[in-house]
Amino acid sequence: AQSVTQLGSHVSVSEGALVLLRCNYSSSVPPYLFWYVQYPNQGLQLLLKYTTGATLVKGINGFEAEFKKSETSFHLTKPSAHMSDAAEYFCAVSDQDQAGTALIFGKGTTLSVSS
Amino acid sequence: GAGVSQSPSNKVTEKGKDVELRCDPISGHTALYWYRQRLGQGLEFLIYFQGNSAPDKSGLPSDRFSAERTGESVSTLTIQRTQQEDSAVYLCASSLAVSGGQGEQFFGPGTRLTVL
């Protein structure tokens, strides 16, 4: 069975600092990996996804993530945090072998950005 | 174009009552998903519809939960005899029917259900 672990339910950074949100997954088959962001009182929005090909994936708002098969990780980074990045971030995995499969989500990491 | 919409945005009900939540997917999206987000938890998959195929109900937590979808349009999630543990945000998502789970899922704003 697939699972996702997000290390750290809450991460706090200063504006301009590096953002690193950790995600590890468990999957017996090649996975598709996603990061979603949820701003207060809004729905989830896709930040980026990894399907196949290049393991470094660039998303919206300056975020990127690297798929590391050997470490079963898909950590999300941004070089310089902005106040507007404060939100909840969810890592998710789906199964490449199943068409249109539902996503398995981590429990989320709340990012706080201070000035 | 319009995104995924859900109604109501908030629902407060008494324990034991039935509730019905509605989801309008993006036009042309054949796949529709329901998830539940309880406080401090990630999203839990509930049910998945794909075109005219039988729905995947493997995530429904009990037989008090059911969902229907008319063709490739509106879906309703019904919770009968609500319990306090049903309190959560119920999220609906839709996607194009892309094989291998690649299709990006577009989420609605959710319905916040509070069972007193």
Short mmCIF file of N, CA, C and O in Angstrom, two decimals, chain A:
data_model
loop_
_atom_site.label_atom_id
_atom_site.label_comp_id
_atom_site.label_asym_id
_atom_site.label_seq_id
_atom_site.Cartn_x
_atom_site.Cartn_y
_atom_site.Cartn_z
N ALA A 1 0.84 -1.19 0.00
CA ALA A 1 0.00 0.00 0.00
C ALA A 1 0.88 1.25 0.00
O ALA A 1 1.98 1.26 0.55
N GLN A 2 0.36 2.27 -0.64
CA GLN A 2 1.12 3.50 -0.69
C GLN A 2 0.88 4.33 0.57
O GLN A 2 -0.18 4.25 1.19
N SER A 3 1.89 5.13 0.91
CA SER A 3 1.74 6.06 2.04
C SER A 3 2.67 7.24 1.83
O SER A 3 3.62 7.17 1.05
N VAL A 4 2.35 8.33 2.52
CA VAL A 4 3.15 9.55 2.44
C VAL A 4 3.41 10.05 3.85
O VAL A 4 2.48 10.12 4.66
N THR A 5 4.66 10.41 4.11
CA THR A 5 5.02 10.98 5.41
C THR A 5 5.63 12.35 5.20
O THR A 5 6.60 12.50 4.46
N GLN A 6 5.02 13.34 5.83
CA GLN A 6 5.58 14.69 5.80
C GLN A 6 6.21 14.96 7.16
O GLN A 6 5.52 14.91 8.18
N LEU A 7 7.49 15.21 7.16
CA LEU A 7 8.22 15.42 8.40
C LEU A 7 8.06 16.86 8.84
O LEU A 7 8.46 17.79 8.14
N GLY A 8 7.49 17.02 10.02
CA GLY A 8 7.25 18.37 10.53
C GLY A 8 5.88 18.87 10.17
O GLY A 8 5.60 19.15 9.02
N SER A 9 5.01 18.95 11.15
CA SER A 9 3.66 19.46 10.89
C SER A 9 3.66 20.98 10.77
O SER A 9 2.72 21.56 10.22
N HIS A 10 4.73 21.61 11.29
CA HIS A 10 4.80 23.07 11.25
C HIS A 10 6.24 23.50 11.01
O HIS A 10 7.15 23.04 11.71
N VAL A 11 6.43 24.34 10.00
CA VAL A 11 7.75 24.88 9.70
C VAL A 11 7.66 26.41 9.70
O VAL A 11 6.75 26.97 9.09
N SER A 12 8.61 27.03 10.38
CA SER A 12 8.65 28.50 10.45
C SER A 12 9.96 29.00 9.86
O SER A 12 11.02 28.49 10.20
N VAL A 13 9.86 29.98 8.98
CA VAL A 13 11.06 30.59 8.37
C VAL A 13 10.89 32.10 8.37
O VAL A 13 9.78 32.62 8.48
N SER A 14 12.00 32.78 8.19
CA SER A 14 11.98 34.23 8.03
C SER A 14 11.85 34.56 6.55
O SER A 14 12.27 33.78 5.68
N GLU A 15 11.29 35.71 6.29
CA GLU A 15 11.16 36.15 4.90
C GLU A 15 12.56 36.22 4.28
O GLU A 15 13.51 36.73 4.89
N GLY A 16 12.69 35.64 3.09
CA GLY A 16 13.98 35.61 2.41
C GLY A 16 14.79 34.36 2.66
O GLY A 16 15.78 34.10 1.98
N ALA A 17 14.39 33.57 3.64
CA ALA A 17 15.13 32.35 3.97
C ALA A 17 14.70 31.20 3.07
O ALA A 17 13.64 31.24 2.44
N LEU A 18 15.53 30.16 3.08
CA LEU A 18 15.22 28.95 2.31
C LEU A 18 14.04 28.23 2.92
O LEU A 18 13.93 28.08 4.14
N VAL A 19 13.15 27.75 2.05
CA VAL A 19 12.04 26.91 2.49
C VAL A 19 12.35 25.47 2.11
O VAL A 19 12.72 25.19 0.96
N LEU A 20 12.24 24.56 3.07
CA LEU A 20 12.42 23.13 2.82
C LEU A 20 11.31 22.37 3.53
O LEU A 20 11.24 22.37 4.75
N LEU A 21 10.44 21.75 2.75
CA LEU A 21 9.36 20.93 3.31
C LEU A 21 9.62 19.50 2.86
O LEU A 21 9.74 19.23 1.68
N ARG A 22 9.67 18.61 3.84
CA ARG A 22 10.09 17.24 3.56
C ARG A 22 8.92 16.30 3.31
O ARG A 22 7.89 16.37 4.00
N CYS A 23 9.13 15.40 2.35
CA CYS A 23 8.12 14.40 2.02
C CYS A 23 8.81 13.10 1.66
O CYS A 23 9.70 13.08 0.80
N ASN A 24 8.43 12.03 2.31
CA ASN A 24 8.89 10.69 1.95
C ASN A 24 7.67 9.84 1.63
O ASN A 24 6.61 9.98 2.24
N TYR A 25 7.83 8.94 0.68
CA TYR A 25 6.69 8.13 0.26
C TYR A 25 7.06 6.66 0.31
O TYR A 25 8.24 6.29 0.36
N SER A 26 6.04 5.86 0.30
CA SER A 26 6.22 4.42 0.22
C SER A 26 5.33 3.93 -0.91
O SER A 26 4.13 4.21 -0.92
N SER A 27 5.92 3.23 -1.87
CA SER A 27 5.15 2.72 -2.99
C SER A 27 5.86 1.52 -3.58
O SER A 27 7.08 1.55 -3.76
N SER A 28 5.11 0.50 -3.91
CA SER A 28 5.69 -0.71 -4.47
C SER A 28 5.84 -0.63 -5.98
O SER A 28 6.46 -1.47 -6.60
N VAL A 29 5.26 0.41 -6.56
CA VAL A 29 5.35 0.62 -8.01
C VAL A 29 5.81 2.05 -8.25
O VAL A 29 5.75 2.89 -7.35
N PRO A 30 6.28 2.35 -9.48
CA PRO A 30 6.70 3.74 -9.74
C PRO A 30 5.57 4.70 -9.44
O PRO A 30 4.45 4.52 -9.91
N PRO A 31 5.87 5.71 -8.67
CA PRO A 31 4.80 6.64 -8.26
C PRO A 31 4.72 7.88 -9.12
O PRO A 31 5.66 8.25 -9.80
N TYR A 32 3.56 8.51 -9.09
CA TYR A 32 3.46 9.90 -9.48
C TYR A 32 3.40 10.69 -8.17
O TYR A 32 2.75 10.26 -7.22
N LEU A 33 4.07 11.82 -8.12
CA LEU A 33 4.18 12.59 -6.89
C LEU A 33 3.72 14.02 -7.11
O LEU A 33 3.98 14.60 -8.16
N PHE A 34 3.05 14.56 -6.11
CA PHE A 34 2.44 15.88 -6.23
C PHE A 34 2.70 16.69 -4.96
O PHE A 34 2.79 16.13 -3.86
N TRP A 35 2.77 18.00 -5.13
CA TRP A 35 2.67 18.92 -4.01
C TRP A 35 1.50 19.86 -4.29
O TRP A 35 1.42 20.46 -5.36
N TYR A 36 0.63 19.97 -3.28
CA TYR A 36 -0.49 20.89 -3.34
C TYR A 36 -0.33 21.92 -2.22
O TYR A 36 0.21 21.63 -1.16
N VAL A 37 -0.87 23.12 -2.44
CA VAL A 37 -0.87 24.17 -1.43
C VAL A 37 -2.31 24.57 -1.14
O VAL A 37 -3.16 24.57 -2.05
N GLN A 38 -2.58 24.83 0.12
CA GLN A 38 -3.92 25.27 0.53
C GLN A 38 -3.78 26.55 1.32
O GLN A 38 -3.29 26.55 2.46
N TYR A 39 -4.22 27.65 0.71
CA TYR A 39 -4.23 28.93 1.40
C TYR A 39 -5.46 29.00 2.29
O TYR A 39 -6.45 28.31 2.03
N PRO A 40 -5.43 29.81 3.32
CA PRO A 40 -6.56 29.88 4.26
C PRO A 40 -7.89 30.10 3.54
O PRO A 40 -8.00 30.97 2.67
N ASN A 41 -8.86 29.27 3.88
CA ASN A 41 -10.22 29.37 3.34
C ASN A 41 -10.29 29.20 1.82
O ASN A 41 -11.21 29.71 1.18
N GLN A 42 -9.31 28.50 1.27
CA GLN A 42 -9.34 28.22 -0.16
C GLN A 42 -9.16 26.73 -0.42
O GLN A 42 -8.76 25.98 0.47
N GLY A 43 -9.45 26.32 -1.64
CA GLY A 43 -9.26 24.92 -2.01
C GLY A 43 -7.80 24.63 -2.29
O GLY A 43 -6.95 25.51 -2.30
N LEU A 44 -7.48 23.37 -2.51
CA LEU A 44 -6.12 22.96 -2.81
C LEU A 44 -5.75 23.35 -4.23
O LEU A 44 -6.55 23.24 -5.15
N GLN A 45 -4.51 23.78 -4.39
CA GLN A 45 -4.00 24.19 -5.69
C GLN A 45 -2.72 23.41 -5.97
O GLN A 45 -1.85 23.30 -5.09
N LEU A 46 -2.59 22.88 -7.17
CA LEU A 46 -1.40 22.12 -7.51
C LEU A 46 -0.20 23.05 -7.65
O LEU A 46 -0.24 24.03 -8.38
N LEU A 47 0.88 22.71 -6.94
CA LEU A 47 2.14 23.45 -7.04
C LEU A 47 3.02 22.86 -8.14
O LEU A 47 3.58 23.58 -8.96
N LEU A 48 3.16 21.54 -8.11
CA LEU A 48 3.99 20.85 -9.09
C LEU A 48 3.73 19.36 -8.99
O LEU A 48 3.14 18.88 -8.03
N LYS A 49 4.19 18.65 -10.04
CA LYS A 49 4.04 17.20 -10.02
C LYS A 49 5.21 16.55 -10.74
O LYS A 49 5.82 17.13 -11.65
N TYR A 50 5.51 15.33 -10.32
CA TYR A 50 6.49 14.50 -10.99
C TYR A 50 5.77 13.29 -11.57
O TYR A 50 5.05 12.58 -10.85
N THR A 51 5.97 13.06 -12.86
CA THR A 51 5.41 11.86 -13.48
C THR A 51 6.55 11.00 -14.01
O THR A 51 6.83 9.94 -13.46
N THR A 52 7.19 11.43 -15.05
CA THR A 52 8.35 10.71 -15.56
C THR A 52 9.36 11.75 -16.06
O THR A 52 9.06 12.93 -16.13
N GLY A 53 10.55 11.28 -16.42
CA GLY A 53 11.54 12.19 -16.99
C GLY A 53 12.37 12.87 -15.94
O GLY A 53 12.79 12.27 -14.95
N ALA A 54 12.64 14.14 -16.15
CA ALA A 54 13.53 14.91 -15.28
C ALA A 54 13.07 14.84 -13.83
O ALA A 54 11.90 15.03 -13.52
N THR A 55 14.02 14.56 -12.96
CA THR A 55 13.67 14.36 -11.56
C THR A 55 13.55 15.67 -10.78
O THR A 55 12.98 15.69 -9.70
N LEU A 56 14.09 16.76 -11.33
CA LEU A 56 13.92 18.07 -10.71
C LEU A 56 12.74 18.75 -11.40
O LEU A 56 12.78 19.02 -12.59
N VAL A 57 11.72 19.02 -10.62
CA VAL A 57 10.49 19.57 -11.17
C VAL A 57 10.29 20.99 -10.66
O VAL A 57 10.42 21.24 -9.46
N LYS A 58 10.00 21.88 -11.57
CA LYS A 58 9.74 23.27 -11.19
C LYS A 58 8.24 23.53 -11.22
O LYS A 58 7.53 23.06 -12.13
N GLY A 59 7.77 24.27 -10.22
CA GLY A 59 6.35 24.57 -10.14
C GLY A 59 6.08 26.05 -10.13
O GLY A 59 6.92 26.86 -10.52
N ILE A 60 4.89 26.38 -9.65
CA ILE A 60 4.50 27.79 -9.61
C ILE A 60 5.11 28.48 -8.40
O ILE A 60 5.55 27.82 -7.45
N ASN A 61 5.14 29.79 -8.45
CA ASN A 61 5.58 30.63 -7.33
C ASN A 61 7.01 30.34 -6.88
O ASN A 61 7.35 30.57 -5.72
N GLY A 62 7.86 29.86 -7.77
CA GLY A 62 9.27 29.67 -7.46
C GLY A 62 9.60 28.39 -6.71
O GLY A 62 10.74 28.18 -6.30
N PHE A 63 8.62 27.52 -6.52
CA PHE A 63 8.86 26.25 -5.82
C PHE A 63 9.41 25.20 -6.78
O PHE A 63 9.12 25.22 -7.97
N GLU A 64 10.19 24.30 -6.24
CA GLU A 64 10.65 23.15 -7.00
C GLU A 64 10.80 21.96 -6.06
O GLU A 64 10.86 22.11 -4.83
N ALA A 65 10.84 20.77 -6.65
CA ALA A 65 10.99 19.55 -5.87
C ALA A 65 11.82 18.57 -6.67
O ALA A 65 11.78 18.55 -7.90
N GLU A 66 12.55 17.73 -5.96
CA GLU A 66 13.38 16.73 -6.62
C GLU A 66 12.97 15.33 -6.20
O GLU A 66 12.91 15.02 -5.01
N PHE A 67 12.70 14.49 -7.18
CA PHE A 67 12.37 13.09 -6.94
C PHE A 67 13.67 12.32 -6.78
O PHE A 67 14.50 12.30 -7.69
N LYS A 68 13.85 11.71 -5.60
CA LYS A 68 15.03 10.90 -5.35
C LYS A 68 14.55 9.49 -5.02
O LYS A 68 14.14 9.18 -3.89
N LYS A 69 14.66 8.62 -6.03
CA LYS A 69 14.15 7.26 -5.88
C LYS A 69 14.89 6.52 -4.77
O LYS A 69 14.28 5.80 -3.98
N SER A 70 16.21 6.69 -4.71
CA SER A 70 17.01 5.96 -3.73
C SER A 70 16.65 6.33 -2.30
O SER A 70 16.82 5.54 -1.37
N GLU A 71 16.14 7.55 -2.12
CA GLU A 71 15.77 8.03 -0.79
C GLU A 71 14.25 8.02 -0.61
O GLU A 71 13.78 8.40 0.47
N THR A 72 13.53 7.60 -1.60
CA THR A 72 12.05 7.65 -1.63
C THR A 72 11.56 9.00 -1.09
O THR A 72 10.71 9.08 -0.20
N SER A 73 12.14 10.07 -1.65
CA SER A 73 11.79 11.41 -1.16
C SER A 73 11.37 12.31 -2.30
O SER A 73 11.71 12.08 -3.48
N PHE A 74 10.65 13.35 -1.94
CA PHE A 74 10.18 14.35 -2.91
C PHE A 74 10.04 15.66 -2.13
O PHE A 74 8.96 16.21 -1.97
N HIS A 75 11.15 16.17 -1.66
CA HIS A 75 11.15 17.37 -0.83
C HIS A 75 10.89 18.63 -1.65
O HIS A 75 11.38 18.77 -2.77
N LEU A 76 10.16 19.55 -1.06
CA LEU A 76 9.78 20.81 -1.72
C LEU A 76 10.68 21.92 -1.22
O LEU A 76 10.90 22.05 0.00
N THR A 77 11.21 22.73 -2.14
CA THR A 77 12.09 23.83 -1.74
C THR A 77 11.73 25.11 -2.47
O THR A 77 11.12 25.10 -3.54
N LYS A 78 12.14 26.21 -1.85
CA LYS A 78 12.07 27.52 -2.47
C LYS A 78 13.23 28.32 -1.91
O LYS A 78 13.42 28.37 -0.70
N PRO A 79 14.03 28.93 -2.76
CA PRO A 79 15.26 29.59 -2.29
C PRO A 79 14.99 30.74 -1.31
O PRO A 79 15.75 30.93 -0.38
N SER A 80 13.91 31.49 -1.53
CA SER A 80 13.68 32.68 -0.73
C SER A 80 12.20 32.81 -0.41
O SER A 80 11.38 33.04 -1.31
N ALA A 81 11.87 32.66 0.85
CA ALA A 81 10.47 32.68 1.27
C ALA A 81 9.89 34.09 1.19
O ALA A 81 10.57 35.10 1.45
N HIS A 82 8.60 34.12 0.84
CA HIS A 82 7.85 35.38 0.82
C HIS A 82 6.68 35.24 1.77
O HIS A 82 6.19 34.13 2.01
N MET A 83 6.25 36.36 2.29
CA MET A 83 5.13 36.33 3.25
C MET A 83 3.92 35.61 2.67
O MET A 83 3.19 34.90 3.37
N SER A 84 3.71 35.77 1.37
CA SER A 84 2.54 35.16 0.73
C SER A 84 2.64 33.64 0.62
O SER A 84 1.67 32.99 0.22
N ASP A 85 3.79 33.07 0.97
CA ASP A 85 3.94 31.61 0.92
C ASP A 85 3.33 30.92 2.14
O ASP A 85 3.24 29.69 2.17
N ALA A 86 2.94 31.70 3.13
CA ALA A 86 2.34 31.12 4.33
C ALA A 86 1.06 30.39 3.97
O ALA A 86 0.11 30.99 3.44
N ALA A 87 1.03 29.09 4.23
CA ALA A 87 -0.09 28.24 3.81
C ALA A 87 0.17 26.84 4.33
O ALA A 87 1.17 26.58 5.00
N GLU A 88 -0.75 25.93 4.01
CA GLU A 88 -0.54 24.52 4.33
C GLU A 88 -0.18 23.79 3.05
O GLU A 88 -0.80 23.99 2.00
N TYR A 89 0.82 22.93 3.15
CA TYR A 89 1.34 22.22 1.99
C TYR A 89 1.16 20.72 2.16
O TYR A 89 1.47 20.17 3.21
N PHE A 90 0.65 20.09 1.12
CA PHE A 90 0.39 18.66 1.15
C PHE A 90 1.17 17.95 0.05
O PHE A 90 1.13 18.35 -1.11
N CYS A 91 1.83 16.88 0.44
CA CYS A 91 2.49 16.00 -0.51
C CYS A 91 1.55 14.84 -0.79
O CYS A 91 0.82 14.38 0.11
N ALA A 92 1.50 14.36 -2.03
CA ALA A 92 0.58 13.27 -2.38
C ALA A 92 1.23 12.34 -3.39
O ALA A 92 2.11 12.75 -4.15
N VAL A 93 0.78 11.11 -3.40
CA VAL A 93 1.30 10.10 -4.31
C VAL A 93 0.15 9.37 -4.97
O VAL A 93 -0.93 9.21 -4.38
N SER A 94 0.34 8.97 -6.22
CA SER A 94 -0.63 8.09 -6.85
C SER A 94 0.12 6.98 -7.56
O SER A 94 1.34 7.05 -7.73
N ASP A 95 -0.61 6.00 -7.98
CA ASP A 95 -0.03 4.79 -8.52
C ASP A 95 0.02 4.87 -10.03
O ASP A 95 -1.01 5.02 -10.68
N GLN A 96 1.20 4.77 -10.62
CA GLN A 96 1.33 4.88 -12.08
C GLN A 96 0.54 3.80 -12.82
O GLN A 96 0.17 3.99 -13.96
N ASP A 97 0.33 2.67 -12.17
CA ASP A 97 -0.26 1.55 -12.88
C ASP A 97 -1.78 1.60 -12.93
O ASP A 97 -2.41 0.81 -13.60
N GLN A 98 -2.39 2.50 -12.19
CA GLN A 98 -3.84 2.53 -12.13
C GLN A 98 -4.36 3.82 -12.74
O GLN A 98 -4.02 4.90 -12.33
N ALA A 99 -5.23 3.67 -13.71
CA ALA A 99 -5.77 4.83 -14.38
C ALA A 99 -6.65 5.64 -13.46
O ALA A 99 -7.50 5.12 -12.77
N GLY A 100 -6.40 6.95 -13.45
CA GLY A 100 -7.27 7.86 -12.72
C GLY A 100 -7.37 7.56 -11.24
O GLY A 100 -8.42 7.75 -10.63
N THR A 101 -6.31 7.09 -10.64
CA THR A 101 -6.41 6.68 -9.25
C THR A 101 -6.51 7.88 -8.31
O THR A 101 -6.07 8.98 -8.64
N ALA A 102 -7.09 7.64 -7.16
CA ALA A 102 -7.17 8.68 -6.14
C ALA A 102 -5.77 8.94 -5.57
O ALA A 102 -4.87 8.12 -5.68
N LEU A 103 -5.61 10.11 -5.01
CA LEU A 103 -4.34 10.49 -4.41
C LEU A 103 -4.28 10.08 -2.95
O LEU A 103 -5.29 10.13 -2.24
N ILE A 104 -3.09 9.67 -2.51
CA ILE A 104 -2.84 9.42 -1.10
C ILE A 104 -2.06 10.63 -0.58
O ILE A 104 -0.98 10.93 -1.09
N PHE A 105 -2.61 11.30 0.42
CA PHE A 105 -2.03 12.53 0.91
C PHE A 105 -1.28 12.33 2.23
O PHE A 105 -1.65 11.48 3.05
N GLY A 106 -0.26 13.16 2.42
CA GLY A 106 0.35 13.29 3.74
C GLY A 106 -0.54 14.15 4.62
O GLY A 106 -1.54 14.70 4.17
N LYS A 107 -0.13 14.30 5.89
CA LYS A 107 -0.96 15.04 6.84
C LYS A 107 -0.80 16.54 6.73
O LYS A 107 -1.51 17.30 7.39
N GLY A 108 0.15 16.98 5.90
CA GLY A 108 0.29 18.40 5.67
C GLY A 108 1.35 19.05 6.55
O GLY A 108 1.63 18.59 7.66
N THR A 109 1.94 20.11 6.04
CA THR A 109 2.89 20.93 6.78
C THR A 109 2.45 22.38 6.67
O THR A 109 2.26 22.89 5.55
N THR A 110 2.27 23.02 7.81
CA THR A 110 1.90 24.43 7.82
C THR A 110 3.17 25.27 7.80
O THR A 110 4.04 25.11 8.66
N LEU A 111 3.29 26.12 6.81
CA LEU A 111 4.44 27.00 6.68
C LEU A 111 4.09 28.40 7.19
O LEU A 111 3.12 29.00 6.72
N SER A 112 4.85 28.88 8.15
CA SER A 112 4.71 30.25 8.63
C SER A 112 5.92 31.05 8.19
O SER A 112 7.05 30.55 8.24
N VAL A 113 5.69 32.28 7.75
CA VAL A 113 6.77 33.15 7.30
C VAL A 113 6.72 34.45 8.11
O VAL A 113 5.68 35.12 8.12
N SER A 114 7.81 34.76 8.76
CA SER A 114 7.86 35.98 9.59
C SER A 114 8.73 37.03 8.93
O SER A 114 9.68 36.71 8.20
N SER A 115 8.40 38.27 9.22
CA SER A 115 9.16 39.38 8.61
C SER A 115 10.37 39.76 9.45
O SER A 115 10.53 39.31 10.57
#
